[in-house]
Each structure stands twice: as C-alpha cells, then as structure tokens.
Short mmCIF file of C-alpha atoms in Angstrom, two decimals:
data_model
loop_
_atom_site.label_atom_id
_atom_site.label_comp_id
_atom_site.label_asym_id
_atom_site.label_seq_id
_atom_site.Cartn_x
_atom_site.Cartn_y
_atom_site.Cartn_z
CA UNK A 1 -35.31 2.78 20.71
CA UNK A 2 -32.93 3.12 18.11
CA UNK A 3 -32.65 5.86 15.80
CA UNK A 4 -32.01 3.62 12.96
CA UNK A 5 -33.77 0.37 13.04
CA UNK A 6 -32.27 -2.10 11.27
CA UNK A 7 -34.30 -5.89 10.34
CA UNK A 8 -33.11 -8.91 8.03
CA UNK A 9 -35.75 -10.08 5.04
CA UNK A 10 -33.84 -12.79 3.26
CA UNK A 11 -31.30 -11.29 1.78
CA UNK A 12 -32.55 -7.84 2.44
CA UNK A 13 -31.34 -5.63 4.73
CA UNK A 14 -33.85 -2.94 5.83
CA UNK A 15 -33.38 0.23 7.36
CA UNK A 16 -35.93 2.38 8.65
CA UNK A 17 -35.19 5.79 9.81
CA UNK A 18 -36.96 6.48 13.04
CA UNK A 19 -36.86 9.90 14.54
CA UNK A 20 -40.70 10.78 14.54
CA UNK A 21 -40.35 13.42 16.65
CA UNK A 22 -38.01 15.11 14.16
CA UNK A 23 -39.70 13.92 11.16
CA UNK A 24 -36.73 11.20 10.27
CA UNK A 25 -34.16 14.39 9.68
CA UNK A 26 -31.44 13.27 8.80
CA UNK A 27 -28.61 14.54 11.45
CA UNK A 28 -24.93 13.93 11.45
CA UNK A 29 -25.69 10.69 13.95
CA UNK A 30 -28.23 9.14 11.52
CA UNK A 31 -26.23 9.86 8.18
CA UNK A 32 -23.06 8.06 10.29
CA UNK A 33 -25.45 4.82 11.52
CA UNK A 34 -26.72 4.48 7.62
CA UNK A 35 -23.04 5.00 6.50
CA UNK A 36 -22.08 2.14 8.86
CA UNK A 37 -24.81 -0.40 8.01
CA UNK A 38 -24.56 0.09 4.47
CA UNK A 39 -20.86 -0.95 4.76
CA UNK A 40 -21.40 -3.90 6.97
CA UNK A 41 -23.76 -4.94 4.28
CA UNK A 42 -21.57 -4.29 1.68
CA UNK A 43 -19.40 -6.87 3.22
CA UNK A 44 -21.96 -9.51 4.20
CA UNK A 45 -22.24 -11.89 1.48
CA UNK A 46 -25.49 -12.83 3.09
CA UNK A 47 -26.92 -9.66 1.78
CA UNK A 48 -27.77 -8.57 -1.92
CA UNK A 49 -29.81 -5.59 -1.51
CA UNK A 50 -31.24 -2.70 0.43
CA UNK A 51 -34.43 -0.97 1.33
CA UNK A 52 -34.40 1.91 3.20
CA UNK A 53 -37.66 3.35 4.62
CA UNK A 54 -39.16 6.17 6.91
CA UNK A 55 -42.75 5.56 8.57
CA UNK A 56 -46.47 6.53 7.25
CA UNK A 57 -46.14 9.84 7.21
CA UNK A 58 -42.09 10.77 6.95
CA UNK A 59 -39.67 9.27 4.88
CA UNK A 60 -37.83 12.27 5.89
CA UNK A 61 -38.17 15.40 6.33
CA UNK A 62 -34.72 17.35 5.94
CA UNK A 63 -31.61 17.99 7.56
CA UNK A 64 -31.34 18.77 11.29
CA UNK A 65 -31.46 22.58 11.11
CA UNK A 66 -30.39 22.86 14.72
CA UNK A 67 -26.99 20.65 13.73
CA UNK A 68 -26.79 23.11 10.52
CA UNK A 69 -27.91 26.71 12.04
CA UNK A 70 -24.31 26.07 14.71
CA UNK A 71 -22.26 25.69 11.70
CA UNK A 72 -20.43 29.14 10.23
CA UNK A 73 -18.45 29.19 7.10
CA UNK A 74 -15.14 27.58 8.30
CA UNK A 75 -17.25 24.69 10.24
CA UNK A 76 -18.80 23.99 7.04
CA UNK A 77 -16.04 23.91 4.90
CA UNK A 78 -14.73 21.29 7.24
CA UNK A 79 -18.39 19.29 7.93
CA UNK A 80 -18.05 15.81 7.83
CA UNK A 81 -21.25 15.60 6.45
CA UNK A 82 -20.15 15.48 2.68
CA UNK A 83 -17.99 12.26 3.31
CA UNK A 84 -20.83 10.54 5.00
CA UNK A 85 -22.66 10.85 2.19
CA UNK A 86 -19.74 9.31 0.14
CA UNK A 87 -19.96 6.86 1.89
CA UNK A 88 -23.50 5.82 1.84
CA UNK A 89 -23.20 6.40 -1.94
CA UNK A 90 -20.44 3.99 -2.36
CA UNK A 91 -22.44 0.85 -1.39
CA UNK A 92 -22.08 -1.22 -4.05
CA UNK A 93 -25.26 -2.97 -4.04
CA UNK A 94 -28.85 -2.44 -4.90
CA UNK A 95 -30.46 0.79 -3.21
CA UNK A 96 -34.24 1.15 -3.14
CA UNK A 97 -36.03 3.59 -1.13
CA UNK A 98 -39.82 3.22 -0.18
CA UNK A 99 -41.00 6.35 0.34
CA UNK A 100 -44.20 6.94 2.58
CA UNK A 101 -45.27 10.99 3.10
CA UNK A 102 -42.86 13.72 2.64
CA UNK A 103 -39.13 13.27 1.45
CA UNK A 104 -37.62 16.71 1.77
CA UNK A 105 -34.54 18.14 1.47
CA UNK A 106 -31.85 15.82 2.67
CA UNK A 107 -34.28 12.91 2.89
CA UNK A 108 -35.03 14.25 -0.89
CA UNK A 109 -31.45 13.67 -1.31
CA UNK A 110 -31.02 10.82 0.50
CA UNK A 111 -33.58 9.22 -2.20
CA UNK A 112 -32.20 10.49 -5.13
CA UNK A 113 -28.97 8.71 -4.28
CA UNK A 114 -31.02 5.38 -3.91
CA UNK A 115 -31.08 3.28 -7.36
CA UNK A 116 -34.96 2.88 -7.12
CA UNK A 117 -37.67 4.52 -5.94
CA UNK A 118 -40.75 2.62 -4.72
CA UNK A 119 -43.44 5.41 -3.03
CA UNK A 120 -46.85 5.58 -1.42
CA UNK A 121 -49.79 7.03 -2.92
CA UNK A 122 -48.92 10.01 -0.30
CA UNK A 123 -45.61 10.69 -1.04
CA UNK A 124 -44.41 13.89 -1.73
CA UNK A 125 -41.37 15.09 -2.81
CA UNK A 126 -39.02 18.80 -2.56
CA UNK A 127 -35.81 20.46 -1.93
CA UNK A 128 -36.96 23.32 0.06
CA UNK A 129 -33.78 24.85 1.12
CA UNK A 130 -33.94 27.94 -1.00
CA UNK A 131 -36.87 28.90 1.33
CA UNK A 132 -34.56 28.90 4.01
CA UNK A 133 -31.73 31.09 2.43
CA UNK A 134 -29.48 27.98 1.11
CA UNK A 135 -29.26 25.58 -1.60
CA UNK A 136 -28.94 21.86 -1.72
CA UNK A 137 -26.11 20.53 -0.45
CA UNK A 138 -25.98 16.79 -1.01
CA UNK A 139 -26.87 16.23 -4.62
CA UNK A 140 -30.13 17.64 -4.80
CA UNK A 141 -29.20 19.95 -8.09
CA UNK A 142 -26.78 17.63 -9.58
CA UNK A 143 -28.89 13.67 -9.29
CA UNK A 144 -32.41 15.73 -9.56
CA UNK A 145 -30.96 17.39 -13.10
CA UNK A 146 -30.04 14.36 -14.58
CA UNK A 147 -33.21 12.10 -13.88
CA UNK A 148 -35.71 14.71 -14.81
CA UNK A 149 -34.19 17.96 -17.39
CA UNK A 150 -33.55 21.20 -16.66
CA UNK A 151 -37.19 22.62 -16.32
CA UNK A 152 -38.56 20.30 -13.57
CA UNK A 153 -35.70 20.57 -11.56
CA UNK A 154 -35.01 23.81 -11.56
CA UNK A 155 -38.49 24.31 -10.77
CA UNK A 156 -38.07 22.50 -7.81
CA UNK A 157 -34.83 23.73 -6.34
CA UNK A 158 -35.62 27.41 -7.23
CA UNK A 159 -39.57 27.71 -6.01
CA UNK A 160 -38.60 25.00 -3.09
CA UNK A 161 -42.49 23.56 -3.34
CA UNK A 162 -42.40 20.01 -3.24
CA UNK A 163 -44.60 17.86 -5.66
CA UNK A 164 -46.82 14.90 -5.24
CA UNK A 165 -45.93 11.28 -6.05
CA UNK A 166 -47.95 10.97 -9.38
CA UNK A 167 -45.51 14.05 -10.71
CA UNK A 168 -42.57 12.32 -9.35
CA UNK A 169 -43.60 9.43 -11.20
CA UNK A 170 -44.58 10.76 -14.32
CA UNK A 171 -41.17 12.33 -14.23
CA UNK A 172 -39.17 9.40 -13.68
CA UNK A 173 -38.32 9.62 -10.00
CA UNK A 174 -40.61 7.17 -9.22
CA UNK A 175 -40.63 3.34 -10.66
CA UNK A 176 -43.33 2.16 -8.55
CA UNK A 177 -46.93 4.22 -6.68
CA UNK A 178 -48.64 1.51 -4.23
CA UNK A 179 -51.20 2.37 -1.90
CA UNK A 180 -49.35 3.75 1.37
CA UNK A 181 -50.88 1.35 3.78
CA UNK A 182 -48.35 -1.24 1.11
CA UNK A 183 -45.25 0.52 -0.20
CA UNK A 184 -43.15 -1.20 2.44
CA UNK A 185 -44.01 -4.39 1.42
CA UNK A 186 -44.26 -3.95 -2.12
CA UNK A 187 -40.51 -2.15 -1.55
CA UNK A 188 -39.42 -5.80 -0.04
CA UNK A 189 -41.06 -8.16 -2.32
CA UNK A 190 -39.08 -6.04 -5.25
CA UNK A 191 -36.01 -6.30 -3.25
CA UNK A 192 -36.28 -9.78 -2.89
CA UNK A 193 -36.73 -9.92 -6.72
CA UNK A 194 -33.61 -8.79 -7.28
CA UNK A 195 -31.75 -10.30 -4.48
CA UNK A 196 -32.72 -13.76 -6.42
CA UNK A 197 -30.42 -12.75 -8.93
CA UNK A 198 -26.57 -13.39 -9.16
CA UNK A 199 -25.09 -11.00 -6.27
CA UNK A 200 -21.78 -10.55 -8.66
CA UNK A 201 -24.43 -9.97 -11.83
CA UNK A 202 -26.47 -7.00 -9.75
CA UNK A 203 -23.02 -5.35 -8.25
CA UNK A 204 -21.86 -5.65 -11.89
CA UNK A 205 -25.02 -3.94 -13.52
CA UNK A 206 -25.01 -1.34 -10.49
CA UNK A 207 -21.71 0.08 -11.09
CA UNK A 208 -22.60 0.04 -15.32
CA UNK A 209 -26.04 2.00 -14.45
CA UNK A 210 -23.96 4.40 -12.02
CA UNK A 211 -20.55 4.90 -14.35
CA UNK A 212 -23.61 6.05 -17.23
CA UNK A 213 -23.38 9.34 -15.18
CA UNK A 214 -20.05 9.86 -15.20
CA UNK A 215 -18.82 9.29 -18.76
CA UNK A 216 -19.68 9.40 -22.47
CA UNK A 217 -21.57 7.38 -24.50
CA UNK A 218 -18.70 5.98 -26.52
CA UNK A 219 -16.95 5.07 -22.69
CA UNK A 220 -19.97 4.13 -20.65
CA UNK A 221 -20.26 1.61 -23.53
CA UNK A 222 -16.72 0.15 -23.21
CA UNK A 223 -17.08 0.47 -19.74
CA UNK A 224 -20.52 -2.06 -19.73
CA UNK A 225 -18.61 -4.38 -21.94
CA UNK A 226 -15.73 -4.75 -19.59
CA UNK A 227 -18.18 -5.33 -16.74
CA UNK A 228 -20.33 -7.80 -18.73
CA UNK A 229 -16.98 -9.56 -20.02
CA UNK A 230 -16.25 -10.20 -15.61
CA UNK A 231 -18.75 -11.67 -15.28
CA UNK A 232 -18.10 -14.34 -18.09
CA UNK A 233 -15.64 -15.43 -16.10
CA UNK A 234 -18.02 -16.35 -12.86
CA UNK A 235 -19.73 -19.43 -11.80
CA UNK A 236 -22.96 -18.12 -11.53
CA UNK A 237 -22.96 -17.06 -14.53
CA UNK A 238 -22.57 -20.54 -15.71
CA UNK A 239 -25.15 -21.44 -13.06
CA UNK A 240 -27.65 -19.07 -14.33
CA UNK A 241 -27.45 -19.85 -17.87
CA UNK A 242 -28.25 -23.82 -17.54
CA UNK A 243 -31.06 -23.02 -15.05
CA UNK A 244 -32.86 -21.32 -17.77
CA UNK A 245 -32.23 -24.15 -20.21
CA UNK A 246 -32.78 -27.21 -17.88
CA UNK A 247 -36.11 -24.91 -16.61
CA UNK A 248 -35.27 -24.82 -13.12
CA UNK A 249 -34.20 -22.38 -10.44
CA UNK A 250 -31.19 -21.03 -10.32
CA UNK A 251 -28.44 -21.48 -7.51
CA UNK A 252 -25.96 -18.60 -7.08
CA UNK A 253 -22.96 -18.81 -4.91
CA UNK A 254 -21.57 -15.57 -5.47
CA UNK A 255 -18.66 -16.33 -7.50
CA UNK B 1 -68.27 35.59 15.64
CA UNK B 2 -70.99 34.56 13.64
CA UNK B 3 -71.84 30.54 13.24
CA UNK B 4 -72.20 30.60 9.63
CA UNK B 5 -71.33 26.77 10.09
CA UNK B 6 -73.20 24.70 12.61
CA UNK B 7 -71.71 21.31 13.61
CA UNK B 8 -72.00 18.25 16.21
CA UNK B 9 -71.31 15.01 16.61
CA UNK B 10 -73.67 12.35 17.62
CA UNK B 11 -73.41 8.34 17.34
CA UNK B 12 -70.40 8.77 14.99
CA UNK B 13 -71.96 11.08 12.46
CA UNK B 14 -71.08 14.83 12.39
CA UNK B 15 -74.00 16.81 10.88
CA UNK B 16 -73.03 19.74 9.10
CA UNK B 17 -75.13 22.80 8.70
CA UNK B 18 -74.56 25.67 6.49
CA UNK B 19 -76.33 28.35 8.55
CA UNK B 20 -76.53 31.96 6.40
CA UNK B 21 -80.00 31.48 6.08
CA UNK B 22 -81.14 34.89 5.11
CA UNK B 23 -78.86 34.49 2.00
CA UNK B 24 -79.74 30.71 1.48
CA UNK B 25 -77.09 29.71 3.32
CA UNK B 26 -74.59 31.24 0.40
CA UNK B 27 -70.68 30.91 0.84
CA UNK B 28 -68.19 33.47 1.72
CA UNK B 29 -64.85 33.70 2.96
CA UNK B 30 -65.43 33.36 6.54
CA UNK B 31 -68.00 31.08 6.06
CA UNK B 32 -65.43 28.66 4.29
CA UNK B 33 -62.74 29.15 7.14
CA UNK B 34 -65.50 27.66 9.30
CA UNK B 35 -66.36 24.33 6.78
CA UNK B 36 -62.74 24.18 6.69
CA UNK B 37 -62.09 23.96 10.62
CA UNK B 38 -65.30 21.33 10.70
CA UNK B 39 -63.65 19.15 7.89
CA UNK B 40 -60.15 19.06 9.76
CA UNK B 41 -62.01 17.63 12.89
CA UNK B 42 -63.75 15.19 10.21
CA UNK B 43 -60.33 14.30 8.96
CA UNK B 44 -58.81 13.79 12.65
CA UNK B 45 -61.73 12.39 14.55
CA UNK B 46 -61.82 8.81 14.14
CA UNK B 47 -65.30 8.76 16.19
CA UNK B 48 -66.46 10.49 13.44
CA UNK B 49 -67.55 7.81 10.81
CA UNK B 50 -70.39 9.67 8.65
CA UNK B 51 -70.86 13.36 7.45
CA UNK B 52 -74.32 14.96 6.78
CA UNK B 53 -74.24 17.64 4.86
CA UNK B 54 -77.65 20.16 5.07
CA UNK B 55 -78.80 23.64 4.95
CA UNK B 56 -80.53 25.74 7.53
CA UNK B 57 -83.73 27.71 6.75
CA UNK B 58 -85.18 26.76 3.00
CA UNK B 59 -82.40 26.79 0.91
CA UNK B 60 -79.65 24.44 0.94
CA UNK B 61 -77.12 26.70 -0.62
CA UNK B 62 -76.80 28.99 -3.34
CA UNK B 63 -73.18 29.10 -4.40
CA UNK B 64 -70.66 32.22 -3.62
CA UNK B 65 -72.57 35.10 -2.19
CA UNK B 66 -71.73 37.50 -5.15
CA UNK B 67 -72.88 40.53 -3.00
CA UNK B 68 -69.08 39.22 -1.36
CA UNK B 69 -67.59 39.65 -4.61
CA UNK B 70 -66.05 42.39 -6.78
CA UNK B 71 -69.09 43.37 -9.23
CA UNK B 72 -68.51 46.84 -10.09
CA UNK B 73 -68.77 47.15 -13.49
CA UNK B 74 -66.48 49.55 -14.26
CA UNK B 75 -64.06 48.22 -11.62
CA UNK B 76 -60.90 45.86 -12.76
CA UNK B 77 -61.88 42.35 -13.46
CA UNK B 78 -62.22 40.29 -10.20
CA UNK B 79 -59.63 37.21 -10.27
CA UNK B 80 -62.46 34.47 -9.53
CA UNK B 81 -59.70 32.10 -9.46
CA UNK B 82 -58.43 32.92 -6.21
CA UNK B 83 -61.60 31.76 -4.39
CA UNK B 84 -61.81 28.57 -6.07
CA UNK B 85 -58.43 27.77 -5.84
CA UNK B 86 -58.75 28.83 -1.80
CA UNK B 87 -62.04 27.66 -1.30
CA UNK B 88 -64.19 24.92 -3.55
CA UNK B 89 -60.85 23.13 -4.72
CA UNK B 90 -59.68 22.31 -1.61
CA UNK B 91 -63.17 21.68 -0.08
CA UNK B 92 -64.19 19.08 -2.98
CA UNK B 93 -60.47 17.42 -2.58
CA UNK B 94 -60.92 17.48 1.41
CA UNK B 95 -64.40 15.72 0.74
CA UNK B 96 -63.56 12.89 -2.06
CA UNK B 97 -60.47 12.39 -0.10
CA UNK B 98 -62.27 11.54 3.49
CA UNK B 99 -62.16 7.98 4.30
CA UNK B 100 -65.26 8.17 5.25
CA UNK B 101 -69.03 8.53 3.74
CA UNK B 102 -70.23 12.05 3.28
CA UNK B 103 -74.29 12.83 2.88
CA UNK B 104 -76.00 15.56 1.66
CA UNK B 105 -79.57 16.11 2.68
CA UNK B 106 -80.53 18.66 0.12
CA UNK B 107 -83.09 20.53 1.90
CA UNK B 108 -84.09 23.12 -0.87
CA UNK B 109 -82.52 25.55 -3.40
CA UNK B 110 -79.01 23.83 -4.27
CA UNK B 111 -77.82 26.62 -7.15
CA UNK B 112 -73.92 27.30 -8.83
CA UNK B 113 -71.37 25.91 -5.97
CA UNK B 114 -74.21 24.89 -4.19
CA UNK B 115 -75.76 22.55 -6.50
CA UNK B 116 -71.85 21.08 -7.17
CA UNK B 117 -70.58 20.60 -4.38
CA UNK B 118 -74.41 18.64 -3.17
CA UNK B 119 -73.99 16.44 -6.00
CA UNK B 120 -70.36 15.78 -5.59
CA UNK B 121 -71.34 14.23 -1.78
CA UNK B 122 -71.18 9.94 -1.89
CA UNK B 123 -74.95 9.61 -1.24
CA UNK B 124 -77.64 12.80 -1.89
CA UNK B 125 -80.92 12.49 -0.84
CA UNK B 126 -82.95 15.46 -1.60
CA UNK B 127 -86.51 17.01 -0.40
CA UNK B 128 -89.23 16.57 -3.42
CA UNK B 129 -89.20 20.29 -3.12
CA UNK B 130 -85.56 21.39 -3.72
CA UNK B 131 -83.73 21.37 -7.23
CA UNK B 132 -80.43 22.23 -8.35
CA UNK B 133 -79.73 25.05 -10.80
CA UNK B 134 -76.33 25.37 -12.28
CA UNK B 135 -76.43 29.05 -12.69
CA UNK B 136 -73.17 29.71 -13.56
CA UNK B 137 -73.96 29.99 -17.32
CA UNK B 138 -76.27 32.73 -16.87
CA UNK B 139 -73.46 34.55 -15.64
CA UNK B 140 -70.94 34.16 -18.17
CA UNK B 141 -69.33 31.48 -15.48
CA UNK B 142 -68.35 28.05 -15.47
CA UNK B 143 -69.22 25.26 -13.58
CA UNK B 144 -66.92 25.09 -10.79
CA UNK B 145 -66.76 23.18 -6.97
CA UNK B 146 -66.62 20.18 -9.36
CA UNK B 147 -69.25 20.68 -11.61
CA UNK B 148 -67.75 20.07 -15.39
CA UNK B 149 -65.81 16.73 -13.97
CA UNK B 150 -69.40 16.04 -12.19
CA UNK B 151 -72.11 16.21 -14.42
CA UNK B 152 -70.81 14.64 -17.46
CA UNK B 153 -70.22 11.40 -15.33
CA UNK B 154 -73.29 11.42 -13.07
CA UNK B 155 -75.75 12.69 -15.89
CA UNK B 156 -74.19 11.87 -18.84
CA UNK B 157 -72.30 14.50 -21.93
CA UNK B 158 -75.81 15.36 -23.55
CA UNK B 159 -77.41 15.76 -20.06
CA UNK B 160 -74.56 17.63 -19.09
CA UNK B 161 -74.32 20.06 -21.35
CA UNK B 162 -78.01 20.75 -21.29
CA UNK B 163 -77.85 21.54 -17.59
CA UNK B 164 -74.29 23.91 -17.80
CA UNK B 165 -75.36 25.53 -21.08
CA UNK B 166 -78.82 26.83 -20.21
CA UNK B 167 -79.07 26.87 -16.49
CA UNK B 168 -82.54 26.08 -15.88
CA UNK B 169 -83.45 24.74 -12.88
CA UNK B 170 -83.63 20.81 -12.57
CA UNK B 171 -86.18 19.42 -9.78
CA UNK B 172 -85.11 16.51 -7.39
CA UNK B 173 -87.32 14.38 -8.94
CA UNK B 174 -85.48 14.85 -12.50
CA UNK B 175 -81.99 14.53 -10.69
CA UNK B 176 -83.27 11.25 -9.48
CA UNK B 177 -85.06 10.25 -12.92
CA UNK B 178 -81.19 10.55 -14.16
CA UNK B 179 -79.16 8.81 -11.24
CA UNK B 180 -77.75 11.84 -10.34
CA UNK B 181 -79.21 11.61 -6.64
CA UNK B 182 -79.44 8.36 -4.62
CA UNK B 183 -83.36 9.46 -3.33
CA UNK B 184 -86.07 11.61 -3.10
CA UNK B 185 -88.35 12.19 0.05
CA UNK B 186 -91.09 14.15 1.22
CA UNK B 187 -89.92 17.75 2.79
CA UNK B 188 -90.98 16.41 6.15
CA UNK B 189 -88.98 13.32 5.90
CA UNK B 190 -86.10 14.65 4.98
CA UNK B 191 -84.27 14.82 7.99
CA UNK B 192 -85.14 11.85 9.78
CA UNK B 193 -84.35 9.58 6.13
CA UNK B 194 -80.53 11.13 6.35
CA UNK B 195 -80.20 10.77 9.75
CA UNK B 196 -81.24 6.97 9.96
CA UNK B 197 -78.85 6.59 6.72
CA UNK B 198 -75.92 8.54 8.28
CA UNK B 199 -76.22 6.71 11.69
CA UNK B 200 -76.57 3.45 9.67
CA UNK B 201 -73.45 3.75 7.59
CA UNK B 202 -71.73 5.50 11.02
CA UNK B 203 -72.11 1.80 12.34
CA UNK B 204 -70.72 0.03 9.35
CA UNK B 205 -67.22 -1.15 8.65
CA UNK B 206 -65.52 2.16 8.16
CA UNK B 207 -62.27 1.45 6.66
CA UNK B 208 -63.78 -0.70 4.54
CA UNK B 209 -66.22 1.95 3.68
CA UNK B 210 -63.81 4.21 2.84
CA UNK B 211 -61.61 2.12 0.36
CA UNK B 212 -64.58 1.21 -1.33
CA UNK B 213 -65.38 5.60 -2.27
CA UNK B 214 -61.26 5.88 -3.24
CA UNK B 215 -61.91 2.84 -5.95
CA UNK B 216 -65.10 4.33 -7.28
CA UNK B 217 -63.85 8.05 -7.36
CA UNK B 218 -60.34 6.53 -8.96
CA UNK B 219 -62.61 4.41 -11.61
CA UNK B 220 -63.39 7.90 -12.84
CA UNK B 221 -60.29 8.25 -14.30
CA UNK B 222 -58.03 5.15 -14.24
CA UNK B 223 -58.05 2.37 -17.23
CA UNK B 224 -59.52 -1.29 -16.08
CA UNK B 225 -55.52 -2.59 -15.59
CA UNK B 226 -55.53 0.19 -12.99
CA UNK B 227 -58.58 -0.26 -11.85
CA UNK B 228 -57.71 -4.10 -11.03
CA UNK B 229 -54.41 -3.47 -9.63
CA UNK B 230 -56.39 -1.11 -6.96
CA UNK B 231 -58.39 -4.16 -6.28
CA UNK B 232 -56.21 -6.18 -5.27
CA UNK B 233 -54.11 -3.75 -2.88
CA UNK B 234 -57.57 -2.21 -1.44
CA UNK B 235 -59.01 -6.36 -0.99
CA UNK B 236 -55.34 -6.77 0.56
CA UNK B 237 -55.82 -3.89 3.26
CA UNK B 238 -59.17 -4.70 3.96
CA UNK B 239 -58.66 -8.39 4.56
CA UNK B 240 -56.00 -6.98 7.41
CA UNK B 241 -58.80 -4.63 9.21
CA UNK B 242 -60.29 -5.91 12.76
CA UNK B 243 -64.16 -4.95 10.30
CA UNK B 244 -63.37 -8.20 8.48
CA UNK B 245 -62.43 -10.19 11.12
CA UNK B 246 -64.98 -9.14 13.16
CA UNK B 247 -67.64 -9.51 10.07
CA UNK B 248 -66.52 -13.29 9.15
CA UNK B 249 -66.53 -13.97 13.27
CA UNK B 250 -70.24 -13.02 13.55
CA UNK B 251 -71.27 -14.41 10.17
CA UNK B 252 -69.73 -17.65 11.44
CA UNK B 253 -71.44 -17.39 15.00
CA UNK B 254 -74.31 -15.59 13.54
CA UNK B 255 -74.63 -13.03 15.05
CA UNK B 256 -75.13 -8.82 14.04
CA UNK B 257 -71.52 -7.87 13.60
CA UNK B 258 -70.27 -5.33 15.90
CA UNK B 259 -67.72 -2.76 13.63
CA UNK B 260 -65.38 -0.71 14.76
CA UNK B 261 -64.86 1.56 11.98
CA UNK B 262 -60.78 0.17 11.51
#
C-alpha cells in the first residue's frame, strides 16, 4: 500500500497520508510525494482544490525522527527538506487540511501551510519540537504567530503542549469542527463548494490572501486591485455575473 | 497489592466494585489508579457495552479518604487541587466521554466526591437506605468531582445551593423526588435491579446509545442551533451503523433485533 493515497472526487484531489505504523510521520519521501502530486494538480485543469487527510487517530504526528537524528550540522544546512516544503507551499489552488486526531510538529506545520482547516472533535494541535531540544523548522514559529498572535503562539512553541480543537477554533486556527466520523466527508463537501467557483478567481483570491502575509496594507490593497482587474478580462467573470443575473448555475471554463 | 477495585465482565457488563469497605470505600491514590486501569479496559474493549459501579459493604463511597491527606493544622497548606487534577477530573471526564452507559448502584452512603461521582453517572439506582451527603462545605471545601456543575443541572439552582451550602444528608427518596436519580429500590433488590438494567443496556445498540449520551451531555452547554447541528451529524453517523440496519430489518421482519453494538 502506498504511503500517499491519491483519489479524485469530482474536481477535488484527495491526498491521504498513509503511514499508520509511523503515525503518519512526514519523512522526506512522503513530503516529496505530496509535493509531486500537488505540482501535477497545479497543472491539471480538471482539479480546482485539494484536501489533505490522515486517519481517524493521526493527521501526522511529526517528522521522521530517525531521519532527522542522522543529520549533523552540515547535513542539516544542506537538507533538501526546506525545498520540499517550498514546493508544497507553492501550490496555487485552495488547499484544505482535514484533521482528525493528532497534528504535531511537522504534521501541524503542514496544517498551518494549508489555506483552511476542517477538524474533527478529537483533533489536537501542537509543536512539541522544544521537548526534543530543537524547534519548529518548517514555518511553525512563523505561520502560527501570524494567525493566533504572540501569547498563544509563544506558549505553544515554548511549552511544546498541544491544544484541543476548541481552543484551536477559538484562536482562529480551525474554521470548522465536526464529529470525527464526519470530518473527511465535510471537508470534501467544503472543497466541492469551493471547486464550483471559477478556477482563475480561486487562484487570484488565494494569491491575494497569501500576499497579505508578505506586504503592508497599502501594497496589499494595490495587489488585490491588480488581481481583481486581471479577473475582469476573463470569460468566467462574464459567465459568473450572467448566470447570477439570469438566475442559473454558472458554467466556468477556466479562462 | 490490595484490590481496592474489583471488576469483572459478564454478558457485556463490566461491574466495578469500590472495595475498601472498612473505610466506606473512600478514595486513596492507589484506588484511583486501579479504577483508572479498569476504565482503560472499558474504553478499549468493545465487548464491554455497559458499566455498573457499586460499593462493597454498607457504603457506596465516602469520597476522598482524609487520612491520606495532610491535615496537620501546623503544617503547610496541602494542595488539594493536585488530586482533583490528577484523579477526580480525569475520572469524571472519562466517564462522561465513555460511549457506553454508566450505571451507579448506590448501595449505601455516598458522601463528598462519592456523592458527586454517583450522581454524575448516566443512570443512578439507589437502595432505599442510601443517602447522599455534600459533605464538602462542612470542611470548608467546594463540591468537586463535577459537583458544582452537576447539582444545579440535576436539582435546580435553589436546591443545589441548599444542598451544597448546608452539606446535609439527602435521602435516596428525596433525590428521586427531586429528579436527581432514576430509581429507588428496596435494599435487597438493588443488586438484581441494577444488574438487570445493565444487562439489558448491554444488548442494545451501544453505538447509538453512546451518541445519545454525548448529545445529552453536550446540550448542557450548547445552544439550540449547535444542538440541532449535532443531532444532524449524530443521526447521519447512527444511520450508518450496523445496529440501525439490524433494527429496521428486525422491525420489518417482526422479529427481535440482535444488536452488535456497532
């Protein structure tokens, strides 16, 4: 059985992490597979959104410690891992994490990298790196503080203690909480709702949301307006507005 | 090691007997640890479909064993929060989360945490001679083991205040009149009645019963809107269970259903 199960649900790509014996630990091979699948999906005009899921007990419980332990300083300096993460981060379509059970360390960093997070009522999130004498190395300190603010982010990074799904939702880390048995189903439903919209509009909106993390408000507003203007040249925009005015379902073509 | 907790499983029922009769089954640390082991088994074993908790001897449980606590008036103040955090809170949380019915058969006095533990079980059957004592206030303490949450919800605020502030003894019959427990039976019938109920529940659609329990407990803190969403989700899950299928087939075929609990 493959360690990454790839499935299609209409215009939604579903990636299921499948290393149950290692609690879905994200080793380089698995990150590489995720990156490759997302790169394929980025080029595939039949795909509009992607959901990443683990299993009912683990989303992913961290990095592969054996792999990491073998790396000394020079090896860590030249580690391929940051490039794998960058490839995943470069995915240009909506990316949804569907989390049941534990999302810890690298598993949680993968969740933080996703655009939105749907979680089961048994989900727990944490960055326990500090307890191993290391620290988050794939965005944990950066993405967390940008979504929850200094106090909670520092608490999580410095204590290594996990938070439950309700804290995570309160803090804005999770958009929806469902009974664990329905998490994946609802995540796919959400992804399908997203995937009904114009592919180009989704990409532009995602880009604008991403850029808000990079630049000041003034520059962000300018970029937003440029992307908005770009969409005005698409056929899908015409179709979207026409369908609304004619009270029918739009048929988007991705151009 | 002393067996402060006796447990056995029969016909789908795990019977847990609090067993320090000479100390009215009051809790000490070892007893808590042994109870936690039983709960672990109850959580993991699918063949256990109902939990029945009772006490050995003449009492149900007298709460925390004060002999175990630092009560030297000249010593430093003890940290009672520690044992609440380590033992009582996890116990209450685990019983509430357990997706199977938990029955308390209250055979005698239930005092302090023993009373709040008993009243917090899903169904409570008490012997007519049993009584409940919110003893905390008389020692300068606060009802723990879920007491302050449970009392206003089962007895109503006015009665909860009276019970908790006065710390007087409440008879089993009073508890039943106030709707705080399910049933009172004559002392001699307690064991049979509670075991019969437990065995009945152990043949029922356990998965569905677990969802009912979670939904009712959640209703204590949720809004109507949240609760309606939860009912939709739980019904969706229940509708996919083997037992729902079996229940419908049996109904249509006019035969008694054979529920597997899944």
